[in-house]
XYZ file of C-alpha atoms in Angstrom:
401
model
C 4.059 4.915 -0.938
C 3.653 3.635 2.617
C 5.880 2.849 5.491
C 4.586 -0.692 5.792
C 3.903 -3.166 3.050
C 1.460 -5.027 5.292
C -1.400 -3.261 6.962
C -2.255 0.420 7.210
C -0.208 2.523 9.532
C -0.552 5.498 11.821
C 2.811 6.963 12.811
C 3.619 8.540 16.162
C 6.218 11.035 15.006
C 9.425 11.400 16.985
C 11.413 13.106 14.259
C 11.119 13.721 10.574
C 13.704 15.122 8.228
C 13.295 16.710 4.824
C 14.101 14.242 2.063
C 14.962 16.828 -0.586
C 17.306 19.792 -0.528
C 15.106 22.298 -2.374
C 11.655 23.798 -2.031
C 9.761 23.327 -5.308
C 7.098 25.854 -4.253
C 9.418 28.452 -2.718
C 10.416 29.285 0.838
C 7.561 31.787 1.346
C 4.966 29.099 0.624
C 6.331 26.740 3.268
C 6.566 29.499 5.893
C 2.785 29.835 5.649
C 2.175 26.082 5.815
C 2.152 24.053 9.018
C 2.724 20.402 9.908
C 3.130 18.321 13.062
C 6.854 19.030 13.147
C 6.096 22.769 13.330
C 3.771 22.110 16.266
C 6.514 20.098 17.959
C 8.924 23.007 17.481
C 6.441 25.358 19.158
C 5.915 22.975 22.074
C 9.644 22.989 22.843
C 9.942 26.756 22.369
C 11.614 26.766 18.946
C 10.678 28.865 15.923
C 9.318 26.531 13.192
C 10.342 29.018 10.494
C 13.985 28.132 11.162
C 13.243 25.011 9.117
C 13.093 27.303 6.076
C 15.542 29.979 4.955
C 15.247 32.650 2.283
C 17.463 30.794 -0.186
C 15.037 27.907 -0.488
C 17.593 25.474 0.892
C 16.716 23.272 3.848
C 18.899 23.576 6.894
C 18.648 19.882 7.704
C 19.672 17.031 5.450
C 19.277 13.956 7.597
C 17.971 10.959 5.704
C 17.534 8.436 8.515
C 14.415 8.232 10.670
C 13.439 5.791 13.420
C 10.013 6.141 15.008
C 7.599 4.121 17.141
C 4.263 3.422 15.479
C 0.788 2.354 16.482
C -1.388 0.679 13.854
C -4.997 -0.409 13.740
C -6.711 -2.430 11.027
C -9.748 -4.693 10.993
C -7.433 -7.630 10.260
C -4.764 -6.985 12.901
C -6.359 -4.951 15.673
C -3.879 -2.668 17.440
C -0.189 -3.241 16.890
C 2.758 -1.285 18.297
C 6.101 -1.404 16.562
C 9.156 0.408 15.283
C 9.614 1.814 11.767
C 12.839 2.817 10.042
C 13.286 4.947 6.934
C 16.483 5.662 5.017
C 16.277 8.080 2.083
C 19.015 9.295 -0.255
C 19.793 10.412 -3.803
C 22.175 8.543 -6.052
C 22.927 11.779 -7.922
C 22.887 15.498 -7.178
C 20.945 16.080 -10.384
C 17.598 17.709 -9.619
C 15.587 15.280 -11.752
C 16.794 12.233 -9.854
C 14.055 10.859 -7.602
C 14.684 10.147 -3.944
C 15.643 6.535 -3.240
C 14.431 4.851 -0.077
C 14.675 1.827 2.174
C 11.753 1.265 4.538
C 11.555 -1.368 7.222
C 10.457 -2.196 10.711
C 8.915 -4.610 13.168
C 5.487 -4.863 14.747
C 3.555 -7.279 16.931
C -0.241 -7.145 16.972
C -2.924 -7.836 19.550
C -3.801 -10.902 17.437
C -0.291 -12.264 18.058
C 0.856 -11.503 14.517
C 4.514 -10.743 13.802
C 5.229 -8.563 10.773
C 8.688 -7.638 9.462
C 8.743 -5.776 6.107
C 11.686 -4.372 4.151
C 10.899 -2.364 1.021
C 13.229 -0.487 -1.301
C 13.095 1.813 -4.300
C 16.438 2.891 -5.743
C 16.646 5.390 -8.619
C 19.805 5.779 -10.683
C 21.057 9.178 -11.891
C 18.466 10.940 -14.010
C 15.928 8.190 -13.230
C 17.306 5.978 -15.987
C 16.826 2.850 -13.865
C 14.540 1.995 -10.968
C 15.219 -1.023 -8.743
C 12.339 -2.173 -6.540
C 12.361 -4.654 -3.676
C 9.707 -6.050 -1.340
C 10.797 -8.515 1.355
C 8.540 -9.684 4.187
C 8.320 -12.178 7.014
C 4.956 -12.826 8.650
C 3.753 -15.049 11.439
C 0.177 -14.315 10.624
C -3.168 -15.642 11.853
C -5.657 -14.253 9.305
C -9.410 -14.445 8.862
C -10.752 -15.913 5.634
C -14.304 -16.237 4.340
C -14.017 -18.211 1.119
C -14.471 -17.451 -2.554
C -16.548 -14.735 -4.166
C -19.102 -12.233 -2.964
C -21.872 -14.433 -1.558
C -20.048 -15.113 1.723
C -21.185 -13.528 4.993
C -19.426 -12.590 8.226
C -20.674 -15.895 9.671
C -18.442 -17.773 7.198
C -15.314 -16.423 8.874
C -12.645 -18.697 10.274
C -8.902 -18.347 10.855
C -5.946 -19.570 8.824
C -2.583 -19.522 10.591
C 0.686 -19.578 8.671
C 4.224 -18.334 8.338
C 5.175 -16.455 5.222
C 8.219 -15.194 3.345
C 8.007 -12.848 0.367
C 10.926 -11.945 -1.903
C 10.197 -9.619 -4.832
C 12.878 -7.832 -6.885
C 12.310 -5.752 -10.023
C 14.534 -3.718 -12.358
C 12.975 -1.130 -14.682
C 14.608 0.987 -17.388
C 13.385 4.291 -18.774
C 12.523 3.997 -22.478
C 10.718 7.345 -22.870
C 9.606 10.221 -20.676
C 7.749 8.773 -17.646
C 7.692 5.346 -19.337
C 9.558 2.298 -17.970
C 9.896 -1.343 -18.973
C 11.564 -4.125 -17.020
C 11.219 -7.460 -15.321
C 11.546 -9.184 -12.018
C 11.248 -12.258 -9.841
C 8.537 -13.016 -7.272
C 8.613 -15.625 -4.503
C 5.768 -16.276 -2.053
C 6.300 -19.162 0.368
C 3.845 -20.181 3.115
C 4.416 -22.964 5.616
C 2.901 -24.331 8.845
C -0.540 -23.585 7.384
C -3.408 -24.630 9.643
C -7.157 -23.942 9.664
C -8.595 -22.899 13.031
C -12.147 -22.522 14.356
C -13.779 -24.355 11.442
C -17.318 -25.456 12.444
C -17.718 -29.256 12.670
C -18.791 -30.856 9.410
C -18.031 -27.779 7.289
C -15.867 -28.271 4.205
C -14.173 -24.929 3.626
C -13.502 -23.363 0.235
C -9.815 -23.800 1.033
C -10.366 -27.585 1.235
C -12.457 -27.593 -1.936
C -9.799 -25.594 -3.774
C -6.921 -27.738 -2.532
C -5.522 -27.464 0.998
C -1.878 -28.076 1.863
C 0.179 -27.241 4.934
C 2.618 -25.368 2.706
C 2.561 -23.548 -0.641
C 5.010 -21.829 -2.973
C 4.592 -19.392 -5.844
C 7.771 -18.664 -7.784
C 7.844 -16.866 -11.091
C 9.148 -14.174 -13.391
C 7.318 -11.069 -14.520
C 7.307 -8.436 -17.234
C 6.592 -4.953 -15.890
C 5.392 -1.964 -17.948
C 5.053 1.357 -16.106
C 3.884 4.866 -16.993
C 4.209 7.311 -14.094
C 4.058 11.111 -14.283
C 3.882 11.636 -10.507
C 6.696 13.619 -8.918
C 5.655 12.176 -5.569
C 3.971 8.837 -4.932
C 3.227 10.025 -1.393
C 1.074 12.942 -2.532
C 0.044 12.914 -6.221
C -1.218 16.192 -7.666
C -3.770 17.233 -10.275
C -2.858 16.129 -13.782
C -0.778 13.160 -12.607
C -1.289 9.665 -13.976
C 0.014 6.227 -13.035
C -0.459 3.050 -15.082
C 1.228 -0.279 -14.368
C 0.776 -3.647 -16.085
C 2.540 -6.782 -14.830
C 2.484 -10.140 -16.595
C 3.450 -12.935 -14.174
C 4.220 -16.539 -15.037
C 4.849 -19.019 -12.220
C 6.982 -21.995 -13.200
C 7.430 -25.350 -11.485
C 11.116 -25.528 -12.410
C 11.574 -22.354 -10.317
C 9.961 -24.102 -7.349
C 6.294 -23.180 -7.786
C 3.708 -25.741 -6.684
C 1.679 -25.116 -9.843
C 2.306 -23.367 -13.145
C -0.053 -20.447 -13.713
C -0.190 -17.090 -15.482
C -1.749 -13.852 -14.314
C -1.895 -10.177 -15.199
C -2.091 -7.183 -12.850
C -3.497 -3.848 -14.050
C -3.179 -0.744 -11.846
C -4.331 2.626 -13.245
C -4.673 5.892 -11.290
C -5.751 9.323 -12.497
C -5.727 12.615 -10.577
C -7.831 15.646 -11.562
C -7.162 19.047 -10.010
C -10.295 21.015 -9.062
C -10.867 24.599 -7.839
C -9.977 25.651 -4.281
C -7.007 23.248 -4.091
C -9.212 20.158 -4.137
C -8.569 16.966 -6.065
C -10.575 14.071 -7.484
C -8.705 10.762 -7.721
C -9.705 7.558 -9.510
C -8.216 4.077 -9.136
C -8.749 0.930 -11.211
C -7.075 -2.216 -9.863
C -7.453 -5.719 -11.280
C -5.688 -9.068 -11.000
C -6.771 -11.782 -13.426
C -5.601 -15.396 -13.318
C -5.331 -16.326 -16.987
C -4.789 -20.063 -16.484
C -3.727 -22.496 -13.782
C -4.405 -22.370 -10.044
C -2.485 -20.056 -7.706
C -2.176 -21.256 -4.091
C -5.153 -20.208 -1.963
C -3.111 -17.740 0.106
C -1.739 -16.097 -3.068
C -5.136 -15.475 -4.667
C -6.287 -11.921 -5.447
C -8.435 -10.488 -2.692
C -9.609 -7.486 -0.724
C -6.593 -5.603 0.584
C -4.143 -8.001 -1.053
C -2.628 -5.326 -3.299
C 0.985 -4.304 -2.689
C 0.152 -1.843 0.087
C -3.047 -3.509 1.343
C -5.288 -0.571 0.478
C -8.125 -1.808 -1.775
C -11.623 -2.150 -0.384
C -11.720 0.218 2.583
C -14.650 -0.786 4.765
C -13.739 -4.467 4.492
C -11.212 -6.649 6.286
C -8.142 -7.786 4.377
C -9.074 -11.050 2.631
C -12.831 -10.477 3.086
C -13.390 -11.490 -0.554
C -11.031 -13.654 -2.623
C -11.130 -15.262 -6.052
C -9.029 -16.162 -9.063
C -10.097 -12.882 -10.657
C -10.540 -9.464 -9.083
C -11.727 -6.049 -10.241
C -11.717 -3.017 -7.922
C -12.817 0.567 -8.682
C -12.263 3.468 -6.277
C -12.809 7.229 -6.249
C -11.787 9.816 -3.675
C -12.411 13.551 -3.255
C -9.627 15.312 -1.327
C -9.975 18.755 0.235
C -8.330 21.023 2.787
C -9.921 21.962 6.098
C -7.424 24.497 7.482
C -5.847 27.185 5.289
C -2.354 26.379 6.563
C -2.530 22.830 5.194
C -2.315 21.109 8.582
C -5.718 19.374 8.423
C -7.593 17.998 5.431
C -10.261 15.460 4.639
C -11.491 12.967 2.049
C -14.732 11.344 0.958
C -14.352 8.024 -0.840
C -16.283 5.185 -2.428
C -15.272 1.842 -3.897
C -16.712 -1.272 -5.490
C -15.072 -4.627 -6.100
C -15.952 -8.046 -7.429
C -14.186 -11.390 -6.940
C -14.860 -14.483 -9.036
C -16.796 -17.425 -7.591
C -15.205 -20.837 -6.955
C -17.690 -22.883 -9.009
C -18.221 -20.611 -12.017
C -15.013 -18.525 -12.008
C -17.272 -15.604 -12.927
C -17.969 -12.194 -11.416
C -21.448 -12.450 -9.892
C -21.555 -10.029 -6.934
C -20.445 -6.391 -6.629
C -19.443 -5.326 -3.101
C -19.537 -1.531 -2.621
C -18.043 0.555 0.157
C -17.856 4.212 1.140
C -16.535 6.416 3.904
C -14.783 9.550 5.097
C -11.281 10.297 6.255
C -9.105 12.811 8.091
C -5.671 13.979 6.912
C -3.011 15.432 9.246
C 0.131 16.893 7.666
C 3.228 15.160 9.029
C 5.765 16.826 6.734
C 4.907 19.860 4.600
C 8.002 19.564 2.394
C 7.226 16.041 1.196
C 3.431 16.535 1.598
C 3.256 13.408 3.754
C -0.086 12.973 5.514
C -1.158 10.729 8.354
C -4.455 9.310 7.097
C -7.302 7.978 9.225
C -10.316 6.597 7.346
C -13.600 5.008 8.388
C -15.221 2.796 5.782
C -18.572 1.014 5.599
C -19.175 -2.017 3.394
C -22.046 -4.449 2.932
C -23.301 -7.254 5.193
C -22.105 -5.529 8.367
C -18.514 -4.858 7.313
C -17.031 -1.602 8.615
C -13.949 -0.292 10.328
C -11.066 2.169 10.629
C -7.884 2.164 8.568
C -4.741 4.232 9.071
C -2.124 5.074 6.483
C 1.080 7.039 5.943
C 0.640 8.935 2.689
C -2.418 8.880 0.470
C -4.145 5.546 -0.118
C -3.566 5.803 -3.875
C-alpha cells in the first residue's frame, strides 16, 4: 500500500499519527522500538515513550495527515509535492480493517503533473471492501517499443493527458477470501510523439497510433488475502488476486478486448526476524488490442513497482510475466534501520510474434527507515541494476510488495 498510485515516493515526515487504537505486540515491545517520530520527539525535547502507555492504548487518535514529499524515479526525476492521508474505521470491532483515502499533488522536473486519489473502505467485520483509484496526469513519458530486444537508443517521448477511474466492490465469501466486480476507465488525449528520429516508424505507429484512446470495461475480481497489513506483510502471509477484464465498445472503449491479471505474493518468516518474499505478477491479453498506452509493461502495475532497475514503460507488450524475490532483514536492534536484497526477471511479448522471447533480469539492494513503528511503515530507498545499461534509484512508502 503506497501513498501514491503513480511513481515511487519518499516522504519528508512532518507528522504521523497512529492509525489503530491498540498495540498488537504490547506496549513494552513498542517502548523498545524506535522510528523517525521518536527521533523528532527527542529533537524537540519530548519523551518518545509518552506515545505509549502501560494500558496498550495510544494517546493520540488523529487520522488526518498532510505532509510535503520529495520523489525520485527514473521516469520522473525529482518531484516535490503534497500528500494527504485520511484513515478511519467504520466499526469499533477489532477485526475491522482500517479504511483510508490517500491523495495529493506533485509536479516533476520533467514538467509532469500527477494528481492521484485512492481509497479502500472496509465495512464492519470486513464483510465488504470498496476500492477506488482515480488519477489525472499531464505526463510526458519515455517509451521504447514492444518486447525485450529494444535498447536505450530506441527511447523517445510520448506526451499525453490521462484520466483513470477505477471502482471495485468485493464481498467476503469465506475467511480471507473475497469475490466482487468493478468498472475501469482509462482515457488518454492530446497524445503526441516527440523526439522521434527522422524516417523511423515507431512501434506505436505500427501498432496503431491515435491522438486519443479509451479503455472502458467491467471486471470480475477474486481475492485471497491473509495479510493483516498491506504496508508490512509478515511471515506466513499470502496474497493472491485474479482479475478478469473485458473492455466493451458500447461502454465507450475504442476496441473490445479481454485480459486477465494474476498477482500472487508469498511471505516466509526466517530466523533472526528476517523474511523472504516472493512475487508473481502477470497480465495477459487474451484477445483484441488494448490501446498502446494501456498495454502491460514495466512498472505499469497498480503501484508502479515491478521491474526495479528499469524505467517505467521500459518494456511493453500484449503479454507480461514478472517474477521477483526479496530478502528483508534488520540492521539496528531497535527496528529503526533495515535493508533488503532483491532480484527480478520479466518478459514482455514481441509485436510481430506476440511471444515471450527475451527475459530481462534485474537486481539490487535497498535501505529501510522506520517511519511509524505502530503501523510498521517504512520509507524505502532502493537501487536497482538491469540489463543494457538500465539502472537507477526508486523510493517507496511501505514495502514494494
